[in-house]
Amino acid sequence: MERILVSACLMGYAVRYNGSDKALISDMLARWRSEQRLIIHCPELAAGLNTPRLPAEIHGGSAEQVLTGAARILESDGRDVTQHYVLAAWLALRAAQDAHCRFALLTDGSPTCGSQRIYDGSFRGQQQPGQGVAAALLRQHGIAVFAESQLPELIQRVADADKCRVVDAG
């Protein structure tokens, strides 16, 4: 049975930077939760960041560059919080690996969890294609990452993987 790392805010936990959640209501998520497939995790809280906290955005490069030290993550007041977010990424990877997750469902837009888009670093609400540091690190380690808008694709991938396991076990 496939396990999925999922952003805690998508499961209704009020852990986002502004103290809100981004609950994703889905019969399949409820089913997966009852089957104990979901590893509910907030990388930022795991790394010791508070809720609420100032908005943070990637500056001077991509998530991959943040992971190598070539770019930074700054809060809206200019404070460098790169190390907290890099730790958050590594803690997400560890949680996924410890639970043998092959998939992750993460909150898009976040400098940590964004998988298709992130904010552009200007703190003006402008988004651009890109990914957050946890999404990048998970992908570097072979974990397929999906945004909440890609839930149907994730459902299909998990169903396909479950079918393969049944065939392999038979």
C-alpha positions as protocol buffer text, in pm:
chain_id: "A"
residue {
  index: 1
  type: MET
  ca { x: 0 y: 0 z: 0 }
}
residue {
  index: 2
  type: GLU
  ca { x: 149 y: 331 z: -112 }
}
residue {
  index: 3
  type: ARG
  ca { x: 214 y: 600 z: 148 }
}
residue {
  index: 4
  type: ILE
  ca { x: 188 y: 971 z: 72 }
}
residue {
  index: 5
  type: LEU
  ca { x: 356 y: 1262 z: 248 }
}
residue {
  index: 6
  type: VAL
  ca { x: 97 y: 1540 z: 267 }
}
residue {
  index: 7
  type: SER
  ca { x: 121 y: 1902 z: 380 }
}
residue {
  index: 8
  type: ALA
  ca { x: -51 y: 1941 z: 716 }
}
residue {
  index: 9
  type: CYS
  ca { x: -232 y: 2256 z: 602 }
}
residue {
  index: 10
  type: LEU
  ca { x: -402 y: 2058 z: 324 }
}
residue {
  index: 11
  type: MET
  ca { x: -543 y: 1828 z: 593 }
}
residue {
  index: 12
  type: GLY
  ca { x: -701 y: 2121 z: 780 }
}
residue {
  index: 13
  type: TYR
  ca { x: -427 y: 2206 z: 1029 }
}
residue {
  index: 14
  type: ALA
  ca { x: -387 y: 2582 z: 1080 }
}
residue {
  index: 15
  type: VAL
  ca { x: -9 y: 2585 z: 1030 }
}
residue {
  index: 16
  type: ARG
  ca { x: 40 y: 2819 z: 734 }
}
residue {
  index: 17
  type: TYR
  ca { x: 249 y: 3133 z: 776 }
}
residue {
  index: 18
  type: ASN
  ca { x: -64 y: 3339 z: 852 }
}
residue {
  index: 19
  type: GLY
  ca { x: -212 y: 3084 z: 1093 }
}
residue {
  index: 20
  type: SER
  ca { x: -463 y: 2947 z: 844 }
}
residue {
  index: 21
  type: ASP
  ca { x: -513 y: 2612 z: 678 }
}
residue {
  index: 22
  type: LYS
  ca { x: -572 y: 2528 z: 313 }
}
residue {
  index: 23
  type: ALA
  ca { x: -795 y: 2226 z: 368 }
}
residue {
  index: 24
  type: LEU
  ca { x: -837 y: 2010 z: 62 }
}
residue {
  index: 25
  type: ILE
  ca { x: -1169 y: 1827 z: 87 }
}
residue {
  index: 26
  type: SER
  ca { x: -1157 y: 1496 z: -94 }
}
residue {
  index: 27
  type: ASP
  ca { x: -1321 y: 1159 z: -46 }
}
residue {
  index: 28
  type: MET
  ca { x: -999 y: 992 z: -156 }
}
residue {
  index: 29
  type: LEU
  ca { x: -790 y: 1182 z: 100 }
}
residue {
  index: 30
  type: ALA
  ca { x: -1039 y: 1079 z: 368 }
}
residue {
  index: 31
  type: ARG
  ca { x: -1013 y: 717 z: 250 }
}
residue {
  index: 32
  type: TRP
  ca { x: -632 y: 727 z: 241 }
}
residue {
  index: 33
  type: ARG
  ca { x: -630 y: 879 z: 588 }
}
residue {
  index: 34
  type: SER
  ca { x: -854 y: 600 z: 723 }
}
residue {
  index: 35
  type: GLU
  ca { x: -620 y: 346 z: 559 }
}
residue {
  index: 36
  type: GLN
  ca { x: -326 y: 516 z: 735 }
}
residue {
  index: 37
  type: ARG
  ca { x: -154 y: 592 z: 404 }
}
residue {
  index: 38
  type: LEU
  ca { x: -102 y: 961 z: 478 }
}
residue {
  index: 39
  type: ILE
  ca { x: 203 y: 1099 z: 653 }
}
residue {
  index: 40
  type: ILE
  ca { x: 77 y: 1440 z: 758 }
}
residue {
  index: 41
  type: HIS
  ca { x: 369 y: 1679 z: 797 }
}
residue {
  index: 42
  type: CYS
  ca { x: 443 y: 2051 z: 811 }
}
residue {
  index: 43
  type: PRO
  ca { x: 810 y: 2096 z: 725 }
}
residue {
  index: 44
  type: GLU
  ca { x: 820 y: 2453 z: 853 }
}
residue {
  index: 45
  type: LEU
  ca { x: 680 y: 2365 z: 1196 }
}
residue {
  index: 46
  type: ALA
  ca { x: 909 y: 2062 z: 1214 }
}
residue {
  index: 47
  type: ALA
  ca { x: 1203 y: 2300 z: 1159 }
}
residue {
  index: 48
  type: GLY
  ca { x: 1093 y: 2517 z: 1452 }
}
residue {
  index: 49
  type: LEU
  ca { x: 922 y: 2803 z: 1270 }
}
residue {
  index: 50
  type: ASN
  ca { x: 625 y: 2958 z: 1450 }
}
residue {
  index: 51
  type: THR
  ca { x: 266 y: 3003 z: 1341 }
}
residue {
  index: 52
  type: PRO
  ca { x: 192 y: 3272 z: 1251 }
}
residue {
  index: 53
  type: ARG
  ca { x: 518 y: 3386 z: 1094 }
}
residue {
  index: 54
  type: LEU
  ca { x: 616 y: 3647 z: 840 }
}
residue {
  index: 55
  type: PRO
  ca { x: 578 y: 3555 z: 473 }
}
residue {
  index: 56
  type: ALA
  ca { x: 899 y: 3419 z: 321 }
}
residue {
  index: 57
  type: GLU
  ca { x: 1007 y: 3399 z: -43 }
}
residue {
  index: 58
  type: ILE
  ca { x: 1306 y: 3268 z: -237 }
}
residue {
  index: 59
  type: HIS
  ca { x: 1549 y: 3543 z: -347 }
}
residue {
  index: 60
  type: GLY
  ca { x: 1832 y: 3532 z: -597 }
}
residue {
  index: 61
  type: GLY
  ca { x: 1767 y: 3198 z: -758 }
}
residue {
  index: 62
  type: SER
  ca { x: 1582 y: 2869 z: -746 }
}
residue {
  index: 63
  type: ALA
  ca { x: 1507 y: 2616 z: -475 }
}
residue {
  index: 64
  type: GLU
  ca { x: 1796 y: 2405 z: -599 }
}
residue {
  index: 65
  type: GLN
  ca { x: 2023 y: 2707 z: -557 }
}
residue {
  index: 66
  type: VAL
  ca { x: 1893 y: 2762 z: -204 }
}
residue {
  index: 67
  type: LEU
  ca { x: 1984 y: 2401 z: -125 }
}
residue {
  index: 68
  type: THR
  ca { x: 2340 y: 2457 z: -249 }
}
residue {
  index: 69
  type: GLY
  ca { x: 2378 y: 2795 z: -73 }
}
residue {
  index: 70
  type: ALA
  ca { x: 2367 y: 3004 z: -391 }
}
residue {
  index: 71
  type: ALA
  ca { x: 2027 y: 3166 z: -317 }
}
residue {
  index: 72
  type: ARG
  ca { x: 1843 y: 3268 z: 0 }
}
residue {
  index: 73
  type: ILE
  ca { x: 1500 y: 3264 z: 158 }
}
residue {
  index: 74
  type: LEU
  ca { x: 1405 y: 3594 z: 318 }
}
residue {
  index: 75
  type: GLU
  ca { x: 1109 y: 3700 z: 529 }
}
residue {
  index: 76
  type: SER
  ca { x: 914 y: 4011 z: 431 }
}
residue {
  index: 77
  type: ASP
  ca { x: 1116 y: 4218 z: 681 }
}
residue {
  index: 78
  type: GLY
  ca { x: 1442 y: 4113 z: 510 }
}
residue {
  index: 79
  type: ARG
  ca { x: 1552 y: 3858 z: 772 }
}
residue {
  index: 80
  type: ASP
  ca { x: 1742 y: 3564 z: 623 }
}
residue {
  index: 81
  type: VAL
  ca { x: 1567 y: 3240 z: 721 }
}
residue {
  index: 82
  type: THR
  ca { x: 1739 y: 3016 z: 468 }
}
residue {
  index: 83
  type: GLN
  ca { x: 1874 y: 2771 z: 723 }
}
residue {
  index: 84
  type: HIS
  ca { x: 1528 y: 2714 z: 877 }
}
residue {
  index: 85
  type: TYR
  ca { x: 1381 y: 2635 z: 535 }
}
residue {
  index: 86
  type: VAL
  ca { x: 1670 y: 2410 z: 432 }
}
residue {
  index: 87
  type: LEU
  ca { x: 1624 y: 2220 z: 759 }
}
residue {
  index: 88
  type: ALA
  ca { x: 1250 y: 2203 z: 681 }
}
residue {
  index: 89
  type: ALA
  ca { x: 1328 y: 2043 z: 345 }
}
residue {
  index: 90
  type: TRP
  ca { x: 1558 y: 1782 z: 498 }
}
residue {
  index: 91
  type: LEU
  ca { x: 1301 y: 1701 z: 769 }
}
residue {
  index: 92
  type: ALA
  ca { x: 1033 y: 1652 z: 502 }
}
residue {
  index: 93
  type: LEU
  ca { x: 1264 y: 1417 z: 315 }
}
residue {
  index: 94
  type: ARG
  ca { x: 1338 y: 1223 z: 631 }
}
residue {
  index: 95
  type: ALA
  ca { x: 967 y: 1191 z: 716 }
}
residue {
  index: 96
  type: ALA
  ca { x: 894 y: 1067 z: 364 }
}
residue {
  index: 97
  type: GLN
  ca { x: 1184 y: 822 z: 360 }
}
residue {
  index: 98
  type: ASP
  ca { x: 1113 y: 689 z: 710 }
}
residue {
  index: 99
  type: ALA
  ca { x: 756 y: 610 z: 602 }
}
residue {
  index: 100
  type: HIS
  ca { x: 864 y: 475 z: 260 }
}
residue {
  index: 101
  type: CYS
  ca { x: 661 y: 738 z: 73 }
}
residue {
  index: 102
  type: ARG
  ca { x: 696 y: 738 z: -304 }
}
residue {
  index: 103
  type: PHE
  ca { x: 456 y: 1032 z: -341 }
}
residue {
  index: 104
  type: ALA
  ca { x: 400 y: 1373 z: -182 }
}
residue {
  index: 105
  type: LEU
  ca { x: 104 y: 1612 z: -197 }
}
residue {
  index: 106
  type: LEU
  ca { x: 229 y: 1959 z: -110 }
}
residue {
  index: 107
  type: THR
  ca { x: 87 y: 2311 z: -92 }
}
residue {
  index: 108
  type: ASP
  ca { x: 168 y: 2509 z: -404 }
}
residue {
  index: 109
  type: GLY
  ca { x: 306 y: 2862 z: -373 }
}
residue {
  index: 110
  type: SER
  ca { x: 513 y: 2796 z: -62 }
}
residue {
  index: 111
  type: PRO
  ca { x: 892 y: 2849 z: -57 }
}
residue {
  index: 112
  type: THR
  ca { x: 904 y: 2507 z: 107 }
}
residue {
  index: 113
  type: CYS
  ca { x: 624 y: 2302 z: -47 }
}
residue {
  index: 114
  type: GLY
  ca { x: 550 y: 2472 z: -379 }
}
residue {
  index: 115
  type: SER
  ca { x: 580 y: 2219 z: -657 }
}
residue {
  index: 116
  type: GLN
  ca { x: 462 y: 2408 z: -965 }
}
residue {
  index: 117
  type: ARG
  ca { x: 469 y: 2773 z: -863 }
}
residue {
  index: 118
  type: ILE
  ca { x: 622 y: 2997 z: -599 }
}
residue {
  index: 119
  type: TYR
  ca { x: 616 y: 3367 z: -522 }
}
residue {
  index: 120
  type: ASP
  ca { x: 873 y: 3571 z: -713 }
}
residue {
  index: 121
  type: GLY
  ca { x: 1061 y: 3717 z: -415 }
}
residue {
  index: 122
  type: SER
  ca { x: 914 y: 4068 z: -442 }
}
residue {
  index: 123
  type: PHE
  ca { x: 648 y: 4024 z: -170 }
}
residue {
  index: 124
  type: ARG
  ca { x: 392 y: 4177 z: -409 }
}
residue {
  index: 125
  type: GLY
  ca { x: 184 y: 3861 z: -452 }
}
residue {
  index: 126
  type: GLN
  ca { x: 336 y: 3780 z: -791 }
}
residue {
  index: 127
  type: GLN
  ca { x: 382 y: 3412 z: -866 }
}
residue {
  index: 128
  type: GLN
  ca { x: 611 y: 3240 z: -1112 }
}
residue {
  index: 129
  type: PRO
  ca { x: 682 y: 2882 z: -1217 }
}
residue {
  index: 130
  type: GLY
  ca { x: 910 y: 2711 z: -969 }
}
residue {
  index: 131
  type: GLN
  ca { x: 929 y: 2491 z: -665 }
}
residue {
  index: 132
  type: GLY
  ca { x: 1006 y: 2519 z: -298 }
}
residue {
  index: 133
  type: VAL
  ca { x: 1304 y: 2366 z: -124 }
}
residue {
  index: 134
  type: ALA
  ca { x: 1123 y: 2059 z: 14 }
}
residue {
  index: 135
  type: ALA
  ca { x: 961 y: 1982 z: -321 }
}
residue {
  index: 136
  type: ALA
  ca { x: 1300 y: 2011 z: -492 }
}
residue {
  index: 137
  type: LEU
  ca { x: 1475 y: 1789 z: -237 }
}
residue {
  index: 138
  type: LEU
  ca { x: 1202 y: 1525 z: -245 }
}
residue {
  index: 139
  type: ARG
  ca { x: 1221 y: 1513 z: -625 }
}
residue {
  index: 140
  type: GLN
  ca { x: 1600 y: 1487 z: -613 }
}
residue {
  index: 141
  type: HIS
  ca { x: 1549 y: 1173 z: -405 }
}
residue {
  index: 142
  type: GLY
  ca { x: 1295 y: 1012 z: -637 }
}
residue {
  index: 143
  type: ILE
  ca { x: 970 y: 1109 z: -464 }
}
residue {
  index: 144
  type: ALA
  ca { x: 698 y: 1224 z: -704 }
}
residue {
  index: 145
  type: VAL
  ca { x: 560 y: 1558 z: -585 }
}
residue {
  index: 146
  type: PHE
  ca { x: 212 y: 1685 z: -666 }
}
residue {
  index: 147
  type: ALA
  ca { x: 39 y: 2018 z: -597 }
}
residue {
  index: 148
  type: GLU
  ca { x: -313 y: 2021 z: -455 }
}
residue {
  index: 149
  type: SER
  ca { x: -442 y: 2110 z: -804 }
}
residue {
  index: 150
  type: GLN
  ca { x: -293 y: 1780 z: -926 }
}
residue {
  index: 151
  type: LEU
  ca { x: -488 y: 1557 z: -687 }
}
residue {
  index: 152
  type: PRO
  ca { x: -658 y: 1364 z: -973 }
}
residue {
  index: 153
  type: GLU
  ca { x: -316 y: 1281 z: -1120 }
}
residue {
  index: 154
  type: LEU
  ca { x: -188 y: 1168 z: -780 }
}
residue {
  index: 155
  type: ILE
  ca { x: -495 y: 949 z: -728 }
}
residue {
  index: 156
  type: GLN
  ca { x: -428 y: 782 z: -1064 }
}
residue {
  index: 157
  type: ARG
  ca { x: -56 y: 731 z: -992 }
}
residue {
  index: 158
  type: VAL
  ca { x: -130 y: 577 z: -652 }
}
residue {
  index: 159
  type: ALA
  ca { x: -396 y: 348 z: -804 }
}
residue {
  index: 160
  type: ASP
  ca { x: -151 y: 239 z: -1074 }
}
residue {
  index: 161
  type: ALA
  ca { x: 120 y: 172 z: -815 }
}
residue {
  index: 162
  type: ASP
  ca { x: -125 y: -26 z: -600 }
}
residue {
  index: 163
  type: LYS
  ca { x: -220 y: -240 z: -902 }
}
residue {
  index: 164
  type: CYS
  ca { x: 147 y: -312 z: -971 }
}
residue {
  index: 165
  type: ARG
  ca { x: 198 y: -424 z: -613 }
}
residue {
  index: 166
  type: VAL
  ca { x: -100 y: -660 z: -636 }
}
residue {
  index: 167
  type: VAL
  ca { x: 34 y: -809 z: -960 }
}
residue {
  index: 168
  type: ASP
  ca { x: 386 y: -839 z: -813 }
}
residue {
  index: 169
  type: ALA
  ca { x: 251 y: -1007 z: -500 }
}
residue {
  index: 170
  type: GLY
  ca { x: 39 y: -1254 z: -700 }
}
